[in-house]
Coordinates of C-alpha atoms in Angstrom, one line a residue:
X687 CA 21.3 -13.9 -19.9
X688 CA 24.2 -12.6 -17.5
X689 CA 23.5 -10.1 -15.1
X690 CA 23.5 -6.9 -15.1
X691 CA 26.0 -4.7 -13.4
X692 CA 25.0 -2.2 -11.0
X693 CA 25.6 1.5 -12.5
X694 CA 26.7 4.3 -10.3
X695 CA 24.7 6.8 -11.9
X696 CA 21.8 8.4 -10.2
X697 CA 20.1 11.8 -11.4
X698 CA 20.3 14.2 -9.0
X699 CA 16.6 14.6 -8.2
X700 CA 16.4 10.9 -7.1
X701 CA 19.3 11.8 -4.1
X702 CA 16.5 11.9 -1.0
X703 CA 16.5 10.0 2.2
X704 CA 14.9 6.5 1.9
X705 CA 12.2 7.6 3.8
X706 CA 11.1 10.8 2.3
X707 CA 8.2 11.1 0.5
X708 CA 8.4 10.8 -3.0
X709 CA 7.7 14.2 -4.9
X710 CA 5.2 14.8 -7.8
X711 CA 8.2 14.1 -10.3
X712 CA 9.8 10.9 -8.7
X713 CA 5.6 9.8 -8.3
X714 CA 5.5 10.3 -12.5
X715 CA 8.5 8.4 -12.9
X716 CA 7.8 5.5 -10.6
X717 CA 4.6 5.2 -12.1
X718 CA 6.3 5.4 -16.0
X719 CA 8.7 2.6 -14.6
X720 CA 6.4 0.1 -13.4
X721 CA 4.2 0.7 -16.2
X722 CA 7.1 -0.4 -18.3
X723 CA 7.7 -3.4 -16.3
X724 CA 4.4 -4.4 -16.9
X725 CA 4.3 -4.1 -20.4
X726 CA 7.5 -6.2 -20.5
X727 CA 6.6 -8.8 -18.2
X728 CA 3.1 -9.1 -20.4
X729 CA 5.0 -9.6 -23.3
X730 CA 7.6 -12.4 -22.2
X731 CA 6.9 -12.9 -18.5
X732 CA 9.6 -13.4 -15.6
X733 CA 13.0 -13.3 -18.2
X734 CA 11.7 -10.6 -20.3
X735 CA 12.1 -7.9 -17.6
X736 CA 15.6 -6.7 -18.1
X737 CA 16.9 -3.9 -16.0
X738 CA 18.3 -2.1 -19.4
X739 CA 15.1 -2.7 -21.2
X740 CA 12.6 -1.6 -18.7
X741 CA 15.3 2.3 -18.0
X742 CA 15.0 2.8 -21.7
X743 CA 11.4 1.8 -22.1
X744 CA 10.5 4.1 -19.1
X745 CA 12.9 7.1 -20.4
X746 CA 14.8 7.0 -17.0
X747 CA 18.6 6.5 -16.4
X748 CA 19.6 3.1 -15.6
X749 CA 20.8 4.0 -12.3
X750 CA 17.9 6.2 -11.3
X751 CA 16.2 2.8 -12.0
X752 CA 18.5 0.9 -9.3
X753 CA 18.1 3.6 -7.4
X754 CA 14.3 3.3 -7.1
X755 CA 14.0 -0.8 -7.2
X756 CA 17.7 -2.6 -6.3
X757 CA 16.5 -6.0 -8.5
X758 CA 14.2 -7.4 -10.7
X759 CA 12.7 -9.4 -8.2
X760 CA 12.2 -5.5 -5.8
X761 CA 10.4 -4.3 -9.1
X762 CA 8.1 -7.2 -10.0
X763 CA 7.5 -7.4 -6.4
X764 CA 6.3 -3.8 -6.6
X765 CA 4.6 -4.2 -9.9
X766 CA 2.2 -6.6 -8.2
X767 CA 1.5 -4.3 -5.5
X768 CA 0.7 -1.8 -8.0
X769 CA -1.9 -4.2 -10.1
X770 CA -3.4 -5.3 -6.7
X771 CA -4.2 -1.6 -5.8
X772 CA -5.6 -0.8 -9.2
X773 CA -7.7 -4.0 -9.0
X774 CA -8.8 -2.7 -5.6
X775 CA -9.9 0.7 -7.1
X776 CA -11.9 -1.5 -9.4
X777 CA -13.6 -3.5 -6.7
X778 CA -14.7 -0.8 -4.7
X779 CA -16.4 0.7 -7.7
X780 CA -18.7 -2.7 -8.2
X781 CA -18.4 -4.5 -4.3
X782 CA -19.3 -8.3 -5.0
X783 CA -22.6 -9.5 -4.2
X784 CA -23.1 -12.1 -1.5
X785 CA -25.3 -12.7 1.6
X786 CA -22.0 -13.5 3.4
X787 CA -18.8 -12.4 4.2
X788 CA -17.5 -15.3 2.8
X789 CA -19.7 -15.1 -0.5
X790 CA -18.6 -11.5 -1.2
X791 CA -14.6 -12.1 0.0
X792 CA -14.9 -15.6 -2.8
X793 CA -16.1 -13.4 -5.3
X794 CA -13.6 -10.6 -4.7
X795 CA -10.8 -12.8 -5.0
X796 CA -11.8 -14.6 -8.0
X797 CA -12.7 -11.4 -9.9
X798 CA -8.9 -10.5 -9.2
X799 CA -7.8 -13.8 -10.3
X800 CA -9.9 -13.6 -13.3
X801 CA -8.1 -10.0 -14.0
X802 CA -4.5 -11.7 -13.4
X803 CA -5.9 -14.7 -16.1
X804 CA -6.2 -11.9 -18.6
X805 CA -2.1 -11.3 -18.1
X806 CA -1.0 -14.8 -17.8
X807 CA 2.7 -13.9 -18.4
X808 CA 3.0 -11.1 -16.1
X809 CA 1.4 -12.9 -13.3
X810 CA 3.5 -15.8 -14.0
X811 CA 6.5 -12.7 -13.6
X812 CA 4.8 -11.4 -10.8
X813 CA 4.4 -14.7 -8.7
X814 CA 8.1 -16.1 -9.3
X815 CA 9.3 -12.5 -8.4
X816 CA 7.3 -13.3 -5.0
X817 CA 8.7 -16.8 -4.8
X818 CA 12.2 -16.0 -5.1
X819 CA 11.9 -12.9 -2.8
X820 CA 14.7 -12.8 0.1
X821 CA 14.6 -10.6 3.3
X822 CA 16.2 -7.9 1.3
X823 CA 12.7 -7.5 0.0
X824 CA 10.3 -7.9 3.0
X825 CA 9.6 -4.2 2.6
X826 CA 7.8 -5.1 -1.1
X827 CA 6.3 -7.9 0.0
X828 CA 4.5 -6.5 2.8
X829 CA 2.8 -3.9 0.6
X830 CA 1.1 -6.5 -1.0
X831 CA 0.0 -9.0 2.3
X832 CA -1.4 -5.2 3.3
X833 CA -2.9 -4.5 -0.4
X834 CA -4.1 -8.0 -0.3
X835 CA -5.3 -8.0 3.3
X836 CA -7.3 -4.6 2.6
X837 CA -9.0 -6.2 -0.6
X838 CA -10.4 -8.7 1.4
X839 CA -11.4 -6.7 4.5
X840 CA -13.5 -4.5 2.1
X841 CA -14.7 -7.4 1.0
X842 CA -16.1 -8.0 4.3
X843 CA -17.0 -4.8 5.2
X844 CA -14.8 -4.5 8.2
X845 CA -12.3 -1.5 9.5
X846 CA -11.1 -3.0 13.0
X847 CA -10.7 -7.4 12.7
X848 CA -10.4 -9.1 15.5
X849 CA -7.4 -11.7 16.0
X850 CA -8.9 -14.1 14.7
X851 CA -10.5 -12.6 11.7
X852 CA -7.2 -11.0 10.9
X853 CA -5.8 -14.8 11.3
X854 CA -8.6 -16.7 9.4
X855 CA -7.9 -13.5 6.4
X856 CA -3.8 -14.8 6.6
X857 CA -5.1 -18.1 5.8
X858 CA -7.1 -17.1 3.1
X859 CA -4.2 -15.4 1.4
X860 CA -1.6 -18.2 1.7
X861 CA -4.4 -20.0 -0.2
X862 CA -5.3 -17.6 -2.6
X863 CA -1.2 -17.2 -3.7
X864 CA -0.9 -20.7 -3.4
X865 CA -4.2 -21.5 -6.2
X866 CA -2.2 -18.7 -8.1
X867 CA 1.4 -21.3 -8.2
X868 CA -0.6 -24.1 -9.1
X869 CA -2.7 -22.7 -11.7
X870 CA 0.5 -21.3 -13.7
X871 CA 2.2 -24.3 -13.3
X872 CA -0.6 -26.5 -15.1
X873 CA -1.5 -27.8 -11.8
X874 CA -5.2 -26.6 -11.2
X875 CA -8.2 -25.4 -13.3
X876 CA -10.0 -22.5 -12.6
X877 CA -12.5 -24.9 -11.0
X878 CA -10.2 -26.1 -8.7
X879 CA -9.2 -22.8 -7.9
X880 CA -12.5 -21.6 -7.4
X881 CA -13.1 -24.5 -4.8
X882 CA -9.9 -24.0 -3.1
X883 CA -10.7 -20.1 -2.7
X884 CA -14.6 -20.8 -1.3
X885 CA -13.0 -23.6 1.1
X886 CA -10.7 -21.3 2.5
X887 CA -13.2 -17.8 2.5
X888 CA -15.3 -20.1 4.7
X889 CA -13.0 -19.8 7.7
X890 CA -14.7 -16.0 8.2
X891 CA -17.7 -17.3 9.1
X892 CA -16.6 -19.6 12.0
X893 CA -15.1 -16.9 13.4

């Protein structure tokens, strides 16, 4: 499908400095937009998110929706930080069980790997969106390191990591993304995935 051009239309009330606060309206709509992504993406995956489809499914003007997420790849990007902090929500309303840091951060992940399983096309979306993302959208991407990295120091009940905690918990995410590639692409069973995921959670106890 060709790209889309870029519209010049923005509503008025989306006209704020990139680093203002969003206001209870712009929250709403956000939040009506990324639902709509998800919807999409859950439906067809990566090419079913269509800038056109996902303003009119959302009930926002196509250039508000540029105005809020420059690409596809800014607003799958952001959809993925929005399921991780829902997930999250989740998790802290049942913490995993485990005697160890490691047991409980294993679990963690794997519950939100099983919650991702349930949406196979949309985190198929999700993950390319991550995979193809450029510099232009470090900004996305590091809201979900940070959403990720915060899942997994509740996990193991720590507020202030030490370097190499904080260095044993990147390791354990490049893993945890990495089991996610391979697993869409028909590479690795949940088994594996599972073994690849307790391999790697037991870094935080040598540390």
């Amino acid at each position: 499908m060709p790209a889309e051009a870029k519209p010049a239309k923005v509503e008025a009330s989306d006209v704020r400095p990139a680093s203002a606060p969003l206001t209870e309206r712009q929250q709403a709509r956000r939040r009506r937009i990324l639902h709509a992504t998800a919807q999409l993406a859950s439906r067809g995956g990566f090419d079913a998110v269509q800038m056109r489809e996902v303003a009119e499914s959302s009930q926002v003007a196509l250039g508000t929706l540029y105005r809020y997420f420059p690409s596809k790849v800014h607003l799958l990007v952001a959809t993925m930080q929005d399921q991780l902090e829902h997930m999250h929500t989740t998790l802290r309303k049942k913490p995993p069980a485990g005697d160890t840091a490691a047991e409980r951060v294993a679990e963690t992940l794997m519950r939100a790997f099983r919650g991702l399983q349930r949406e196979p096309h949309l985190a198929d979306a999700m993950v390319r969106a991550l995979t193809f993302a450029d510099r232009s959208v470090s900004p996305e991407v590091d809201q979900v390191s940070r959403q990720t990295t915060a899942i997994i120091l509740d996990a193991m009940g720590l507020e202030s990591p030490s370097p190499a905690q904080l260095s044993a918990v990147r390791v354990i995410e490049h893993t945890w993304h990495s089991a996610l590639i391979t697993w869409l692409s028909g590479r690795a069973s949940i088994a594996q995935v599972r073994i690849d995921i307790e391999t790697a959670c037991r870094l935080i106890d040598d540390v």
